[in-house]
CSV table of C-alpha atoms and ligand atoms in Angstrom, one decimal:
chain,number,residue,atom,x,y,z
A,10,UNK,CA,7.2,-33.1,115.0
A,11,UNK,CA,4.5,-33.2,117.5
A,12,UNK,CA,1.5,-30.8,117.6
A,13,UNK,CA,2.7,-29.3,120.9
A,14,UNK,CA,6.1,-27.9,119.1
A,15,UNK,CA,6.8,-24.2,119.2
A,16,UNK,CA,6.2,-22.3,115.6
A,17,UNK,CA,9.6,-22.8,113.4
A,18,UNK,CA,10.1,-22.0,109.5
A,19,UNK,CA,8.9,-24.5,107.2
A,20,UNK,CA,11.9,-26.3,105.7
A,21,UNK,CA,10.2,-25.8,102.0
A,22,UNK,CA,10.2,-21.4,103.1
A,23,UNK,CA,13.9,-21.3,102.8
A,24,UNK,CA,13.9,-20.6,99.4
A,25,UNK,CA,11.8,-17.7,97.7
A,26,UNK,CA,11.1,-16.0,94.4
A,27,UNK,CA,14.3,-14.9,93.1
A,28,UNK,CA,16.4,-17.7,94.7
A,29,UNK,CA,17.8,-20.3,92.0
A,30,UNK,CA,16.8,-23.9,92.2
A,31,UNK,CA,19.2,-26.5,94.3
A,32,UNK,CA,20.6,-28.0,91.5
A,33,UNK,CA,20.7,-28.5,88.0
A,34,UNK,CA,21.5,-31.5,85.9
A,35,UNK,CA,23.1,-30.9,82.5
A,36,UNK,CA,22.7,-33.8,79.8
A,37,UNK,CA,20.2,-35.9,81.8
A,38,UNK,CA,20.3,-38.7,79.5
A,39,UNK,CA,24.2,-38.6,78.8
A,40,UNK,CA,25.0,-42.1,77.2
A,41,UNK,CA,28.4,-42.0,77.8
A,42,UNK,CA,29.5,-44.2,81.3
A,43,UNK,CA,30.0,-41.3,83.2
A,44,UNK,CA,27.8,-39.9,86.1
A,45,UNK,CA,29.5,-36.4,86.8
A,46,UNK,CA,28.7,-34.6,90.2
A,47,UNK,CA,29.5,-31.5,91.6
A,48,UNK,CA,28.9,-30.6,95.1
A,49,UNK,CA,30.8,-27.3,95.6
A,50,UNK,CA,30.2,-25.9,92.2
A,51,UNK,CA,27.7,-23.1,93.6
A,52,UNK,CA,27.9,-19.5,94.9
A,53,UNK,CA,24.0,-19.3,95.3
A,54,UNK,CA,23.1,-18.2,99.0
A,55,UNK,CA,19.1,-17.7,99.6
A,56,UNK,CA,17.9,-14.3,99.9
A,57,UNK,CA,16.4,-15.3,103.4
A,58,UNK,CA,19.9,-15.7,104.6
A,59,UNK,CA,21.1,-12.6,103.5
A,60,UNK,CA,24.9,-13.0,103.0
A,61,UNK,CA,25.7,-14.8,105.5
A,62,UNK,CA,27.2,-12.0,107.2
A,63,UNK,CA,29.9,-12.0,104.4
A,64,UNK,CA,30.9,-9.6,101.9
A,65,UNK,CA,31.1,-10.3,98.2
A,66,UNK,CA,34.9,-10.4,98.3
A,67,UNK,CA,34.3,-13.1,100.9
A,68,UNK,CA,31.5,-14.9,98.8
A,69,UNK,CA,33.7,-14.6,96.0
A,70,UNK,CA,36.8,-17.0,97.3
A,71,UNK,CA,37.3,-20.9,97.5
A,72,UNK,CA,35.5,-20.5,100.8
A,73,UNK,CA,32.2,-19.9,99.0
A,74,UNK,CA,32.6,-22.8,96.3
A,75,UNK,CA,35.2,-24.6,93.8
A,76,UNK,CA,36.5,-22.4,91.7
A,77,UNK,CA,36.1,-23.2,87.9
A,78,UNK,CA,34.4,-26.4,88.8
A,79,UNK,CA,31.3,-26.0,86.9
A,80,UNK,CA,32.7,-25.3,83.6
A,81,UNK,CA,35.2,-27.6,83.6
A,82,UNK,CA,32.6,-30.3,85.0
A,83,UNK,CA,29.6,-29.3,82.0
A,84,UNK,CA,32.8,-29.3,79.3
A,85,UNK,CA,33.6,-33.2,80.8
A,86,UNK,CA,29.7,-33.8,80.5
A,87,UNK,CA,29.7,-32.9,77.0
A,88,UNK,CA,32.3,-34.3,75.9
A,89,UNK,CA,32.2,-37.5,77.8
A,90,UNK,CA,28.2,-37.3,77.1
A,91,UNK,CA,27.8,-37.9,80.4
A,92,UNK,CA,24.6,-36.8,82.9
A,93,UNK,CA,26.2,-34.3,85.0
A,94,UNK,CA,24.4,-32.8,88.5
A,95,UNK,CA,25.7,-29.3,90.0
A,96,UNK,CA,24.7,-28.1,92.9
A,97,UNK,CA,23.6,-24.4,92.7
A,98,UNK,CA,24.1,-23.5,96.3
A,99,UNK,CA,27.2,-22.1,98.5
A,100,UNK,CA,29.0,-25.2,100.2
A,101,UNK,CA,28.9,-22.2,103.5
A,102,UNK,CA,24.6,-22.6,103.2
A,103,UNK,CA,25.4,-26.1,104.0
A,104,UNK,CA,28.1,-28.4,102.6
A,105,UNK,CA,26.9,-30.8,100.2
A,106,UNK,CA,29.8,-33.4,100.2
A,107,UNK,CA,29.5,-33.6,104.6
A,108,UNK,CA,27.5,-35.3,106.2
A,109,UNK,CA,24.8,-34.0,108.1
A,110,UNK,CA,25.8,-34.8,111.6
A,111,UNK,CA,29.5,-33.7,110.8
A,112,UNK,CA,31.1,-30.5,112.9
A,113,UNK,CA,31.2,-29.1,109.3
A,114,UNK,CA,28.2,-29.4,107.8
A,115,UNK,CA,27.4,-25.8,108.3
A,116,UNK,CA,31.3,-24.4,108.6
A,117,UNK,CA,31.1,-21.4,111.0
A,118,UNK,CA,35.1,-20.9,110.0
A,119,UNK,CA,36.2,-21.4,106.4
A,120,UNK,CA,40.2,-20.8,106.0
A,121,UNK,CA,40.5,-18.4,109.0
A,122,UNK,CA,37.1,-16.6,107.9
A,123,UNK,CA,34.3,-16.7,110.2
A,124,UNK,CA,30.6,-16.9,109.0
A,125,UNK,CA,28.1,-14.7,111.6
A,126,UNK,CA,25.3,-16.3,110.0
A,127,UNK,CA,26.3,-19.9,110.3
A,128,UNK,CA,26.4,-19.1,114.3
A,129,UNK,CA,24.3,-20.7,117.0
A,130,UNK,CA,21.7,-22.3,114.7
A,131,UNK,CA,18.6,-23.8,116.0
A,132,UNK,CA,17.8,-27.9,115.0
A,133,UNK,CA,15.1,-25.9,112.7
A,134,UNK,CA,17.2,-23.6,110.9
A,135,UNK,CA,19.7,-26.2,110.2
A,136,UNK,CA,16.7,-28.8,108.4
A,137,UNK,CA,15.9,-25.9,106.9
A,138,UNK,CA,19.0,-25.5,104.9
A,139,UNK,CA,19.4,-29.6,104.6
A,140,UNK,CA,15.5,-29.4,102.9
A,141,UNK,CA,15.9,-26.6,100.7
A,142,UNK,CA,19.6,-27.5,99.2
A,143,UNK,CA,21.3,-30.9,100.9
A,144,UNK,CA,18.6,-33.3,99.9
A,145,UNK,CA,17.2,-32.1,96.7
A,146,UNK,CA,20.4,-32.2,95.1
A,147,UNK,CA,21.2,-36.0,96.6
A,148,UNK,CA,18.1,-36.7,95.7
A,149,UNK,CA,18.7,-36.0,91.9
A,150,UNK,CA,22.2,-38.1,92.0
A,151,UNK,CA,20.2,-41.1,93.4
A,152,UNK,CA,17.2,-40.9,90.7
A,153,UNK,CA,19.9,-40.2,88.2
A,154,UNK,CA,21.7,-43.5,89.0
A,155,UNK,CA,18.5,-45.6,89.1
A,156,UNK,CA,17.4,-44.7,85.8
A,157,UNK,CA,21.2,-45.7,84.4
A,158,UNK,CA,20.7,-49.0,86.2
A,159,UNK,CA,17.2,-49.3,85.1
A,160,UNK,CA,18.5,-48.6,81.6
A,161,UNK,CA,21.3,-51.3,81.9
A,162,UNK,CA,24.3,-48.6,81.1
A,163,UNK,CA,27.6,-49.1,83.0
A,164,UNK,CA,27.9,-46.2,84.9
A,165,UNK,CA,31.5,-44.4,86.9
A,166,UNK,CA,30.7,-41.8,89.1
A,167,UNK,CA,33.2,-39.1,89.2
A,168,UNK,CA,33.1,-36.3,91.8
A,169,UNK,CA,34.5,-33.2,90.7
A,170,UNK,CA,36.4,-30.5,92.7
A,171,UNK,CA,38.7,-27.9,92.8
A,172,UNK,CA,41.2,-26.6,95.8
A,173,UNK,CA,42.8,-23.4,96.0
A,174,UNK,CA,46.5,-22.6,95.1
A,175,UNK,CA,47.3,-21.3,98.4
A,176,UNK,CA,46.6,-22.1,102.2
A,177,UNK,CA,48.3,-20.8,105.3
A,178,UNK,CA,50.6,-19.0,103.2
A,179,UNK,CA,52.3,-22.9,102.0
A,180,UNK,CA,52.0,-23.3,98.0
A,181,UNK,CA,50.1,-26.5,96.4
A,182,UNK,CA,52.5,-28.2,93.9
A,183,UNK,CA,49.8,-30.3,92.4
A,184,UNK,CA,47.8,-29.3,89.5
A,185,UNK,CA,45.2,-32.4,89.9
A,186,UNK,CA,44.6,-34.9,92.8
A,187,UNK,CA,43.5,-38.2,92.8
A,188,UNK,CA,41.3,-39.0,95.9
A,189,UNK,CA,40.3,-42.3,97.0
A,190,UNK,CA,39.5,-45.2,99.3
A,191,UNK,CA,39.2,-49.1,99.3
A,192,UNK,CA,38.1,-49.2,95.5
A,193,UNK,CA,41.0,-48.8,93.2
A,194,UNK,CA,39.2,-49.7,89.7
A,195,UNK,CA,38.7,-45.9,88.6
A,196,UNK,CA,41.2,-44.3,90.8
A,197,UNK,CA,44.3,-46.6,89.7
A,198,UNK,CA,44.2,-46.2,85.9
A,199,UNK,CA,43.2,-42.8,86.3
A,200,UNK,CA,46.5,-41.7,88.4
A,201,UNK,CA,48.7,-44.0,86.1
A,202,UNK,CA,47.3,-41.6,82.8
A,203,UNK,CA,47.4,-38.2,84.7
A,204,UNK,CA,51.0,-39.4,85.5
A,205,UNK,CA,51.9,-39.8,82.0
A,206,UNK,CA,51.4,-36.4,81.3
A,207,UNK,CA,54.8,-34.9,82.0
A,208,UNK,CA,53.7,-31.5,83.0
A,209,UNK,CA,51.4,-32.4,85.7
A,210,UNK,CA,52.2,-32.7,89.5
A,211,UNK,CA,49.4,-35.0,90.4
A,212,UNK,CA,48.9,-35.6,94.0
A,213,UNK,CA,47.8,-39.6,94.9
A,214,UNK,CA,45.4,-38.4,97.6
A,215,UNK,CA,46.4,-34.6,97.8
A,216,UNK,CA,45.9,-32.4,98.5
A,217,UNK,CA,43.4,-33.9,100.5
A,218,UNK,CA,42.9,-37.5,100.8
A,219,UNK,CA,40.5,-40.3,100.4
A,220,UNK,CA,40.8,-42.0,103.1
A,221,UNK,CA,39.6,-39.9,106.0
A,222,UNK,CA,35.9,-40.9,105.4
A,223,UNK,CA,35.0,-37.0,105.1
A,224,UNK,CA,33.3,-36.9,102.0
A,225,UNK,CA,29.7,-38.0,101.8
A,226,UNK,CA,28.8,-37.7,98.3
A,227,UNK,CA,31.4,-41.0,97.0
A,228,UNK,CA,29.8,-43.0,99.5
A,229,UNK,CA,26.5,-42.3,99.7
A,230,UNK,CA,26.0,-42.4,95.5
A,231,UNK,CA,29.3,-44.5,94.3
A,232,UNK,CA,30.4,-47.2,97.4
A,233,UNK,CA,26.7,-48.2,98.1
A,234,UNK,CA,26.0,-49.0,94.9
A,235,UNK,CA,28.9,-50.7,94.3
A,236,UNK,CA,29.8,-48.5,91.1
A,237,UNK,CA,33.4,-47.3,90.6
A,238,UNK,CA,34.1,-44.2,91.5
A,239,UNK,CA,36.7,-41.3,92.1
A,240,UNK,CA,36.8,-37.7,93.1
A,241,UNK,CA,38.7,-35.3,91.5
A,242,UNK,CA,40.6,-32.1,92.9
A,243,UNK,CA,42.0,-29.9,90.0
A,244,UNK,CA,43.8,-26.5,91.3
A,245,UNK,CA,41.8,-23.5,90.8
A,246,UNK,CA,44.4,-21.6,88.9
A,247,UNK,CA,44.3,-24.2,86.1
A,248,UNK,CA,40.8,-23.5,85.8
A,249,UNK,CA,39.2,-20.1,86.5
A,250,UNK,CA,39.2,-19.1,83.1
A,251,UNK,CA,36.7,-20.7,80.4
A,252,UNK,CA,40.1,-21.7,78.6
A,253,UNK,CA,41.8,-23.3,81.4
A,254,UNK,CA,38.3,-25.0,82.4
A,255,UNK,CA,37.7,-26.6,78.8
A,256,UNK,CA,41.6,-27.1,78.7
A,257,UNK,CA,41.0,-29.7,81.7
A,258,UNK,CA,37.5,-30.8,80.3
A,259,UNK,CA,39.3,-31.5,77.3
A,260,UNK,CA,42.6,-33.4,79.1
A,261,UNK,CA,40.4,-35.4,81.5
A,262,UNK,CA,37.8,-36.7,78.5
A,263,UNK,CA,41.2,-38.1,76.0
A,264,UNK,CA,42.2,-40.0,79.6
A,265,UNK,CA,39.4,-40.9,81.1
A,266,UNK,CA,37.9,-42.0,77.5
A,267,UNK,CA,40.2,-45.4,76.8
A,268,UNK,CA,39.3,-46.2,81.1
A,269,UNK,CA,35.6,-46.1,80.8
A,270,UNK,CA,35.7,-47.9,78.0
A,271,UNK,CA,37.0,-50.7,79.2
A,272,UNK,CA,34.3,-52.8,80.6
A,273,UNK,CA,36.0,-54.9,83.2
A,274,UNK,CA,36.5,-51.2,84.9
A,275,UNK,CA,32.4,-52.5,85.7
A,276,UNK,CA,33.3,-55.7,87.0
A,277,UNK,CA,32.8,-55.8,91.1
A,278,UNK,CA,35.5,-54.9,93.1
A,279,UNK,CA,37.8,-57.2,94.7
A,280,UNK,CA,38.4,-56.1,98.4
B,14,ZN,ZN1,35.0,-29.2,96.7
């Protein structure tokens, strides 16, 4: 920024006393082959930024952040012993799994909702929010997979996520989805054990997919390294309670178990 440039908020001010840190990783040095993310697991908003305009019933709904994600994601991490990093801050503050330059970044509508304070936001305010929650928490996932290659351990990244039961009035059959892209290593075996279970409806990418090059996090942390790699939508009625969440935690750790074990899931991918 040049010397001549008008005042505007230091990136680092967004966050104050009181306000919870970005991120936080649970089981740091995990040994399982696991990397677990988590980039809509937070409700947090900065005290700077008020509410966003939003109620608390608002704040409260899938707009805000995936339902039942963090519990079920530190459950996997302990069971899977597996590093696990959780972003701490409301995807509406700035969406962690967008890229920055994407129309939704910053969502000024969520599911019909509006967001006042996401409205008409200066280049300042927006590197603001990108400083204080966006890059801290990549940040951490990039440190976190260096030191598992510097260490020599075979690592999957799994991105975790959860959708919401219900939108535009149409019901979601599926209680997990599978999303992917060009690499089928994690994603294949995966589908084929979630499919064994008889008395899940698992969506092969749904309800969202894959393949629309939306998500940031799988290909900033899991395609350029070349590690394999899958995201993971469960339905949030399977896990908003801490028995449904450790229900999953428990189901995906016996499946995913016998696939991370198997080292040729490691091997580079064939295109
Ligand atoms: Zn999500």
């Amino acid at each position: 920024m040049s010397a001549g440039a008008p005042l505007e908020p230091d990136p680092g001010d967004l966050l104050g006393p009181g306000d919870p840190p970005p991120f936080a990783i649970v089981n740091p040095d995990g040994r399982g082959r696991a990397l677990l993310i988590a980039d809509h697991a937070g409700r947090a908003i900065p005290r700077r930024l008020g509410r966003l305009g939003l109620d608390e019933a608002a704040l409260a709904r899938h707009i805000a952040w995936d339902i039942g994600i963090e519990a079920t994601t530190r459950g996997l991490s302990a069971l899977l012993d597996a590093p696990a990093a959780i972003a701490g801050y409301s995807r509406l503050v700035i969406d962690c799994n967008r890229r920055l330059d994407d129309p939704t970044s910053i969502a000024q509508v969520s599911d019909s909702v509006e967001v006042p304070g996401n409205r008409r936001l200066s280049a300042a305010q927006r590197q603001a929010r990108a400083a204080a929650c966006f890059h801290p928490y990549h940040r951490a996932i990039e440190d976190l997979v260096a030191a598992r290659r510097g260490a020599g351990r075979p690592t999957a990244l799994i991105s975790m996520h959860s959708f919401t039961p219900t939108i535009d009035g149409v019901a979601r059959p599926w209680h997990a989805g599978v999303l992917w892209h060009r690499d089928g290593r994690l994603p294949r075996p995966l589908l084929a054990a979630l499919c064994a279970e008889r008395d899940l409806v698992v969506g092969d990418n749904q309800p969202y997919s894959g393949r629309d090059e939306r998500g940031f996090s799988i290909q900033a942390h899991g395609e350029r390294h070349g590690l394999p790699h899958v995201l993971i939508e469960l339905r949030q009625d399977q896990i908003d309670t801490p028995e449904g969440a450790a229900g999953w935690a428990a189901r995906l750790a016996r499946l995913l178990g016998p696939i991370l074990a198997d080292g040729t899931l490691y091997e580079a991918a064939r295109s």
